[in-house]
Amino acid sequence: MSIRFSNRGDAGRQLASALTHLRQRNPIVLGLVRGGLVLAAEIARELRCEMDVLVARKVGAPHHPEFGIGAVAPGGISVHNQQALHRLHLTRAEFEMLAQAEFREIERRLNAYRDAGQPLNVKGRTAIIVDDGLATGVTAKAACRYVRSLEPSHLVLAVPVCTRESQADLEQEVDEFVCLAQPEPFYSVGQWYDDFTQVEDQEVLDLLRLHKGYLA
């Protein structure tokens, strides 16, 4: 199966159509920034519900930051790829040292996006985590574990495209996994988009501001 999206907005609208059954379940949409928030805005508009940012960060290997060896999320949540650590001769303690820089970046981004505001309350609600796609899925896994710790009544992970391996892994972390396609071969998330331009901080802020106005 092959599927393409013109951009993240298009992917969000298509994904929203697969989530309408959640409209009456007191949902809150959590967009993994930066790219996932563009899709989240479309879904939150369709479901007529609140939206918030969710920040998780990949932890890259020493001297090769593009090679992910794990990920972190707020609340001290961290996950790691034990095979990758073994291959690189890294200990868990060394991984945690690398993770500290990403925890600081999470704090910086949350302060910037929320302007010292508090996160929306997830407890007892249907929490829908949204990303623009999953390759390894390690960052989404950290995000799911963080949101699970906030005690939602129903935890959903929704993406337009992912690998079969990431779906099999992440289905164990959530109550419901929604993905439009698992195409093969799968080299990167961006290959399934005509426009996969990087999302900047200002766009995140604009989307949050616009959605608050939409709900007002």
Tab-separated table of N, CA and C in Angstrom, residues 23-150:
chain	number	residue	atom	x	y	z
A	23	ARG	N	-15.297	11.956	19.552
A	23	ARG	CA	-15.790	13.317	19.793
A	23	ARG	C	-16.585	13.428	21.098
A	24	GLN	N	-17.337	12.400	21.440
A	24	GLN	CA	-18.182	12.441	22.637
A	24	GLN	C	-17.501	11.864	23.882
A	25	ARG	N	-16.182	11.667	23.801
A	25	ARG	CA	-15.472	11.044	24.930
A	25	ARG	C	-14.573	12.027	25.665
A	26	ASN	N	-14.966	13.301	25.700
A	26	ASN	CA	-14.223	14.340	26.407
A	26	ASN	C	-12.741	14.333	26.023
A	27	PRO	N	-12.453	14.480	24.714
A	27	PRO	CA	-11.068	14.363	24.271
A	27	PRO	C	-10.238	15.632	24.484
A	28	ILE	N	-8.944	15.453	24.575
A	28	ILE	CA	-7.963	16.525	24.499
A	28	ILE	C	-6.892	16.039	23.537
A	29	VAL	N	-6.508	16.880	22.600
A	29	VAL	CA	-5.523	16.502	21.589
A	29	VAL	C	-4.172	17.073	21.974
A	30	LEU	N	-3.157	16.219	21.983
A	30	LEU	CA	-1.797	16.604	22.373
A	30	LEU	C	-0.885	16.442	21.170
A	31	GLY	N	-0.418	17.556	20.623
A	31	GLY	CA	0.430	17.512	19.443
A	31	GLY	C	1.893	17.444	19.799
A	32	LEU	N	2.576	16.401	19.317
A	32	LEU	CA	4.028	16.306	19.528
A	32	LEU	C	4.702	17.381	18.683
A	33	VAL	N	5.381	18.284	19.347
A	33	VAL	CA	6.008	19.385	18.608
A	33	VAL	C	7.393	18.971	18.122
A	34	ARG	N	7.689	19.567	16.924
A	34	ARG	CA	6.848	20.627	16.390
A	34	ARG	C	5.833	20.110	15.365
A	35	GLY	N	6.237	19.184	14.498
A	35	GLY	CA	5.403	18.784	13.371
A	35	GLY	C	4.041	18.253	13.733
A	36	GLY	N	3.941	17.496	14.817
A	36	GLY	CA	2.675	16.894	15.186
A	36	GLY	C	1.595	17.892	15.552
A	37	LEU	N	2.006	19.101	15.971
A	37	LEU	CA	1.010	20.083	16.378
A	37	LEU	C	0.197	20.584	15.188
A	38	VAL	N	0.779	20.595	14.005
A	38	VAL	CA	0.040	21.025	12.817
A	38	VAL	C	-1.124	20.071	12.568
A	39	LEU	N	-0.883	18.776	12.676
A	39	LEU	CA	-1.943	17.781	12.524
A	39	LEU	C	-2.931	17.880	13.675
A	40	ALA	N	-2.400	18.084	14.890
A	40	ALA	CA	-3.257	18.158	16.069
A	40	ALA	C	-4.273	19.284	15.955
A	41	ALA	N	-3.865	20.413	15.367
A	41	ALA	CA	-4.770	21.547	15.225
A	41	ALA	C	-5.964	21.187	14.344
A	42	GLU	N	-5.707	20.438	13.272
A	42	GLU	CA	-6.795	20.007	12.393
A	42	GLU	C	-7.734	19.046	13.122
A	43	ILE	N	-7.164	18.144	13.897
A	43	ILE	CA	-7.972	17.147	14.606
A	43	ILE	C	-8.791	17.802	15.705
A	44	ALA	N	-8.172	18.707	16.473
A	44	ALA	CA	-8.888	19.386	17.553
A	44	ALA	C	-10.023	20.237	17.002
A	45	ARG	N	-9.823	20.821	15.827
A	45	ARG	CA	-10.891	21.610	15.204
A	45	ARG	C	-12.054	20.700	14.803
A	46	GLU	N	-11.735	19.549	14.242
A	46	GLU	CA	-12.781	18.600	13.833
A	46	GLU	C	-13.544	18.050	15.039
A	47	LEU	N	-12.819	17.746	16.118
A	47	LEU	CA	-13.454	17.175	17.307
A	47	LEU	C	-14.033	18.241	18.230
A	48	ARG	N	-13.756	19.514	17.926
A	48	ARG	CA	-14.236	20.644	18.721
A	48	ARG	C	-13.807	20.501	20.175
A	49	CYS	N	-12.499	20.306	20.353
A	49	CYS	CA	-11.985	20.078	21.702
A	49	CYS	C	-10.705	20.862	21.946
A	50	GLU	N	-10.217	20.799	23.168
A	50	GLU	CA	-8.996	21.496	23.551
A	50	GLU	C	-7.770	20.828	22.931
A	51	MET	N	-6.706	21.616	22.829
A	51	MET	CA	-5.436	21.130	22.275
A	51	MET	C	-4.294	21.674	23.129
A	52	ASP	N	-3.263	20.876	23.282
A	52	ASP	CA	-2.082	21.321	24.022
A	52	ASP	C	-0.839	20.771	23.333
A	53	VAL	N	0.297	21.339	23.705
A	53	VAL	CA	1.568	20.855	23.162
A	53	VAL	C	2.074	19.687	24.000
A	54	LEU	N	2.819	18.813	23.355
A	54	LEU	CA	3.484	17.695	24.016
A	54	LEU	C	4.909	17.670	23.480
A	55	VAL	N	5.881	17.771	24.394
A	55	VAL	CA	7.274	17.833	23.979
A	55	VAL	C	8.012	16.586	24.451
A	56	ALA	N	8.580	15.862	23.511
A	56	ALA	CA	9.481	14.745	23.809
A	56	ALA	C	10.672	14.892	22.870
A	57	ARG	N	11.821	14.379	23.280
A	57	ARG	CA	13.031	14.619	22.513
A	57	ARG	C	13.828	13.332	22.305
A	58	LYS	N	14.291	13.163	21.073
A	58	LYS	CA	15.193	12.058	20.780
A	58	LYS	C	16.544	12.310	21.442
A	59	VAL	N	17.175	11.267	21.928
A	59	VAL	CA	18.547	11.343	22.440
A	59	VAL	C	19.462	10.728	21.393
A	60	GLY	N	20.367	11.542	20.860
A	60	GLY	CA	21.257	11.078	19.806
A	60	GLY	C	22.551	10.495	20.341
A	61	ALA	N	23.185	9.678	19.519
A	61	ALA	CA	24.459	9.061	19.898
A	61	ALA	C	25.567	10.116	19.938
A	62	PRO	N	26.584	9.917	20.771
A	62	PRO	CA	27.716	10.842	20.794
A	62	PRO	C	28.357	10.946	19.409
A	63	HIS	N	28.586	12.180	18.961
A	63	HIS	CA	29.225	12.463	17.668
A	63	HIS	C	28.325	12.112	16.469
A	64	HIS	N	27.174	11.496	16.711
A	64	HIS	CA	26.225	11.166	15.636
A	64	HIS	C	24.804	11.445	16.140
A	65	PRO	N	24.472	12.713	16.362
A	65	PRO	CA	23.187	13.049	16.989
A	65	PRO	C	21.967	12.623	16.183
A	66	GLU	N	22.147	12.395	14.867
A	66	GLU	CA	21.007	11.974	14.061
A	66	GLU	C	20.622	10.517	14.331
A	67	PHE	N	21.529	9.747	14.944
A	67	PHE	CA	21.256	8.345	15.260
A	67	PHE	C	20.659	8.264	16.662
A	68	GLY	N	19.355	7.998	16.736
A	68	GLY	CA	18.684	7.977	18.021
A	68	GLY	C	18.960	6.719	18.817
A	69	ILE	N	19.325	6.909	20.079
A	69	ILE	CA	19.564	5.774	20.966
A	69	ILE	C	18.529	5.724	22.087
A	70	GLY	N	17.614	6.670	22.073
A	70	GLY	CA	16.563	6.715	23.074
A	70	GLY	C	15.804	8.021	22.968
A	71	ALA	N	14.983	8.290	23.972
A	71	ALA	CA	14.202	9.524	23.975
A	71	ALA	C	13.794	9.858	25.401
A	72	VAL	N	13.425	11.126	25.598
A	72	VAL	CA	12.995	11.591	26.915
A	72	VAL	C	11.718	12.406	26.778
A	73	ALA	N	10.990	12.510	27.893
A	73	ALA	CA	9.760	13.283	27.947
A	73	ALA	C	9.682	13.935	29.331
A	74	PRO	N	8.776	14.897	29.516
A	74	PRO	CA	8.657	15.547	30.835
A	74	PRO	C	8.435	14.536	31.951
A	75	GLY	N	8.676	15.006	33.177
A	75	GLY	CA	8.492	14.130	34.324
A	75	GLY	C	9.611	13.137	34.526
A	76	GLY	N	10.754	13.383	33.875
A	76	GLY	CA	11.890	12.476	34.018
A	76	GLY	C	11.747	11.168	33.273
A	77	ILE	N	10.819	11.104	32.335
A	77	ILE	CA	10.593	9.879	31.558
A	77	ILE	C	11.710	9.702	30.534
A	78	SER	N	12.308	8.525	30.495
A	78	SER	CA	13.308	8.222	29.470
A	78	SER	C	13.179	6.772	29.029
A	79	VAL	N	13.408	6.543	27.752
A	79	VAL	CA	13.450	5.190	27.208
A	79	VAL	C	14.731	5.090	26.380
A	80	HIS	N	15.276	3.895	26.303
A	80	HIS	CA	16.519	3.734	25.546
A	80	HIS	C	16.485	2.444	24.748
A	81	ASN	N	17.290	2.419	23.710
A	81	ASN	CA	17.444	1.241	22.870
A	81	ASN	C	18.661	0.473	23.374
A	82	GLN	N	18.417	-0.634	24.060
A	82	GLN	CA	19.512	-1.372	24.673
A	82	GLN	C	20.483	-1.913	23.624
A	83	GLN	N	19.981	-2.327	22.484
A	83	GLN	CA	20.864	-2.825	21.428
A	83	GLN	C	21.792	-1.722	20.929
A	84	ALA	N	21.253	-0.500	20.788
A	84	ALA	CA	22.067	0.620	20.337
A	84	ALA	C	23.132	0.960	21.367
A	85	LEU	N	22.774	0.941	22.646
A	85	LEU	CA	23.763	1.223	23.689
A	85	LEU	C	24.878	0.177	23.664
A	86	HIS	N	24.489	-1.071	23.505
A	86	HIS	CA	25.486	-2.148	23.467
A	86	HIS	C	26.414	-1.990	22.265
A	87	ARG	N	25.837	-1.653	21.118
A	87	ARG	CA	26.631	-1.493	19.899
A	87	ARG	C	27.640	-0.360	20.024
A	88	LEU	N	27.245	0.694	20.733
A	88	LEU	CA	28.117	1.862	20.886
A	88	LEU	C	28.953	1.804	22.163
A	89	HIS	N	28.838	0.704	22.913
A	89	HIS	CA	29.581	0.531	24.169
A	89	HIS	C	29.274	1.648	25.159
A	90	LEU	N	27.985	1.987	25.253
A	90	LEU	CA	27.542	3.020	26.179
A	90	LEU	C	26.817	2.378	27.357
A	91	THR	N	27.076	2.887	28.547
A	91	THR	CA	26.369	2.404	29.721
A	91	THR	C	25.060	3.184	29.894
A	92	ARG	N	24.182	2.674	30.735
A	92	ARG	CA	22.932	3.386	31.014
A	92	ARG	C	23.239	4.751	31.646
A	93	ALA	N	24.256	4.804	32.497
A	93	ALA	CA	24.629	6.075	33.127
A	93	ALA	C	25.089	7.089	32.080
A	94	GLU	N	25.823	6.630	31.080
A	94	GLU	CA	26.275	7.536	30.012
A	94	GLU	C	25.086	8.018	29.178
A	95	PHE	N	24.121	7.132	28.972
A	95	PHE	CA	22.908	7.541	28.257
A	95	PHE	C	22.182	8.638	29.032
A	96	GLU	N	22.056	8.457	30.348
A	96	GLU	CA	21.342	9.436	31.154
A	96	GLU	C	22.050	10.794	31.124
A	97	MET	N	23.371	10.790	31.030
A	97	MET	CA	24.105	12.052	30.918
A	97	MET	C	23.770	12.745	29.604
A	98	LEU	N	23.703	11.987	28.530
A	98	LEU	CA	23.331	12.557	27.237
A	98	LEU	C	21.898	13.085	27.269
A	99	ALA	N	21.055	12.400	28.021
A	99	ALA	CA	19.642	12.784	28.076
A	99	ALA	C	19.428	14.120	28.766
A	100	GLN	N	20.358	14.519	29.654
A	100	GLN	CA	20.153	15.758	30.405
A	100	GLN	C	20.015	16.975	29.501
A	101	ALA	N	20.782	17.011	28.420
A	101	ALA	CA	20.681	18.145	27.496
A	101	ALA	C	19.300	18.210	26.860
A	102	GLU	N	18.710	17.048	26.581
A	102	GLU	CA	17.382	17.017	25.970
A	102	GLU	C	16.294	17.385	26.977
A	103	PHE	N	16.490	17.017	28.238
A	103	PHE	CA	15.547	17.452	29.263
A	103	PHE	C	15.546	18.981	29.375
A	104	ARG	N	16.726	19.584	29.275
A	104	ARG	CA	16.803	21.055	29.329
A	104	ARG	C	16.097	21.681	28.129
A	105	GLU	N	16.224	21.048	26.960
A	105	GLU	CA	15.554	21.572	25.776
A	105	GLU	C	14.037	21.434	25.912
A	106	ILE	N	13.579	20.357	26.522
A	106	ILE	CA	12.145	20.206	26.777
A	106	ILE	C	11.645	21.345	27.648
A	107	GLU	N	12.377	21.653	28.697
A	107	GLU	CA	11.978	22.737	29.595
A	107	GLU	C	11.950	24.077	28.863
A	108	ARG	N	12.948	24.313	28.015
A	108	ARG	CA	13.001	25.566	27.256
A	108	ARG	C	11.780	25.695	26.346
A	109	ARG	N	11.468	24.632	25.645
A	109	ARG	CA	10.351	24.685	24.705
A	109	ARG	C	9.013	24.848	25.420
A	110	LEU	N	8.823	24.135	26.506
A	110	LEU	CA	7.571	24.263	27.227
A	110	LEU	C	7.382	25.674	27.759
A	111	ASN	N	8.446	26.270	28.265
A	111	ASN	CA	8.369	27.652	28.742
A	111	ASN	C	8.019	28.604	27.611
A	112	ALA	N	8.593	28.353	26.430
A	112	ALA	CA	8.330	29.226	25.282
A	112	ALA	C	6.911	29.058	24.766
A	113	TYR	N	6.438	27.833	24.675
A	113	TYR	CA	5.133	27.583	24.090
A	113	TYR	C	3.988	27.949	25.027
A	114	ARG	N	4.179	27.722	26.306
A	114	ARG	CA	3.078	27.950	27.244
A	114	ARG	C	3.150	29.323	27.892
A	115	ASP	N	4.252	30.031	27.715
A	115	ASP	CA	4.401	31.368	28.298
A	115	ASP	C	4.102	31.325	29.793
A	116	ALA	N	4.727	30.352	30.461
A	116	ALA	CA	4.606	30.144	31.911
A	116	ALA	C	3.223	29.632	32.322
A	117	GLY	N	2.367	29.307	31.352
A	117	GLY	CA	1.060	28.743	31.668
A	117	GLY	C	1.164	27.274	32.041
A	118	GLN	N	0.103	26.753	32.617
A	118	GLN	CA	0.093	25.368	33.051
A	118	GLN	C	-0.485	24.465	31.953
A	119	PRO	N	-0.043	23.207	31.907
A	119	PRO	CA	-0.610	22.276	30.926
A	119	PRO	C	-2.081	22.019	31.218
A	120	LEU	N	-2.827	21.669	30.190
A	120	LEU	CA	-4.231	21.343	30.391
A	120	LEU	C	-4.361	20.018	31.146
A	121	ASN	N	-5.434	19.877	31.881
A	121	ASN	CA	-5.645	18.688	32.700
A	121	ASN	C	-6.066	17.500	31.824
A	122	VAL	N	-5.336	16.393	31.928
A	122	VAL	CA	-5.593	15.194	31.131
A	122	VAL	C	-6.324	14.123	31.944
A	123	LYS	N	-6.226	14.193	33.248
A	123	LYS	CA	-6.745	13.122	34.105
A	123	LYS	C	-8.223	12.861	33.844
A	124	GLY	N	-8.543	11.585	33.618
A	124	GLY	CA	-9.918	11.170	33.423
A	124	GLY	C	-10.485	11.495	32.054
A	125	ARG	N	-9.647	11.970	31.134
A	125	ARG	CA	-10.119	12.342	29.803
A	125	ARG	C	-9.532	11.407	28.744
A	126	THR	N	-10.053	11.496	27.544
A	126	THR	CA	-9.475	10.773	26.415
A	126	THR	C	-8.340	11.629	25.854
A	127	ALA	N	-7.120	11.165	26.003
A	127	ALA	CA	-5.943	11.897	25.532
A	127	ALA	C	-5.512	11.326	24.184
A	128	ILE	N	-5.457	12.196	23.175
A	128	ILE	CA	-5.071	11.774	21.825
A	128	ILE	C	-3.718	12.380	21.488
A	129	ILE	N	-2.684	11.558	21.498
A	129	ILE	CA	-1.344	12.004	21.117
A	129	ILE	C	-1.230	11.935	19.608
A	130	VAL	N	-0.737	13.018	19.001
A	130	VAL	CA	-0.663	13.087	17.545
A	130	VAL	C	0.756	13.418	17.107
A	131	ASP	N	1.268	12.669	16.125
A	131	ASP	CA	2.550	12.982	15.508
A	131	ASP	C	2.386	12.900	13.993
A	132	ASP	N	3.371	13.427	13.257
A	132	ASP	CA	3.248	13.439	11.799
A	132	ASP	C	3.712	12.149	11.147
A	133	GLY	N	4.161	11.186	11.944
A	133	GLY	CA	4.575	9.887	11.436
A	133	GLY	C	5.578	9.248	12.374
A	134	LEU	N	5.740	7.933	12.243
A	134	LEU	CA	6.653	7.200	13.117
A	134	LEU	C	7.597	6.336	12.289
A	135	ALA	N	8.894	6.497	12.558
A	135	ALA	CA	9.891	5.615	11.961
A	135	ALA	C	10.253	4.558	13.011
A	136	THR	N	11.131	4.909	13.951
A	136	THR	CA	11.430	3.974	15.037
A	136	THR	C	10.363	4.038	16.121
A	137	GLY	N	9.776	5.225	16.314
A	137	GLY	CA	8.737	5.382	17.323
A	137	GLY	C	9.250	5.596	18.733
A	138	VAL	N	10.564	5.739	18.921
A	138	VAL	CA	11.098	5.829	20.280
A	138	VAL	C	10.681	7.127	20.965
A	139	THR	N	10.603	8.225	20.231
A	139	THR	CA	10.185	9.487	20.844
A	139	THR	C	8.717	9.423	21.240
A	140	ALA	N	7.891	8.843	20.387
A	140	ALA	CA	6.474	8.682	20.714
A	140	ALA	C	6.297	7.781	21.937
A	141	LYS	N	7.152	6.789	22.082
A	141	LYS	CA	7.044	5.897	23.243
A	141	LYS	C	7.264	6.668	24.543
A	142	ALA	N	8.278	7.525	24.564
A	142	ALA	CA	8.518	8.342	25.753
A	142	ALA	C	7.326	9.248	26.022
A	143	ALA	N	6.765	9.837	24.952
A	143	ALA	CA	5.610	10.714	25.102
A	143	ALA	C	4.409	9.956	25.661
A	144	CYS	N	4.178	8.748	25.161
A	144	CYS	CA	3.050	7.943	25.636
A	144	CYS	C	3.195	7.605	27.116
A	145	ARG	N	4.386	7.281	27.542
A	145	ARG	CA	4.585	6.925	28.944
A	145	ARG	C	4.369	8.137	29.850
A	146	TYR	N	4.770	9.309	29.362
A	146	TYR	CA	4.524	10.521	30.142
A	146	TYR	C	3.024	10.785	30.265
A	147	VAL	N	2.314	10.748	29.155
A	147	VAL	CA	0.877	11.038	29.206
A	147	VAL	C	0.145	9.981	30.025
A	148	ARG	N	0.563	8.739	29.933
A	148	ARG	CA	-0.055	7.681	30.749
A	148	ARG	C	0.070	8.024	32.237
A	149	SER	N	1.204	8.628	32.621
A	149	SER	CA	1.416	8.986	34.027
A	149	SER	C	0.452	10.065	34.500
A	150	LEU	N	-0.189	10.775	33.566
A	150	LEU	CA	-1.148	11.826	33.906
A	150	LEU	C	-2.561	11.269	34.123
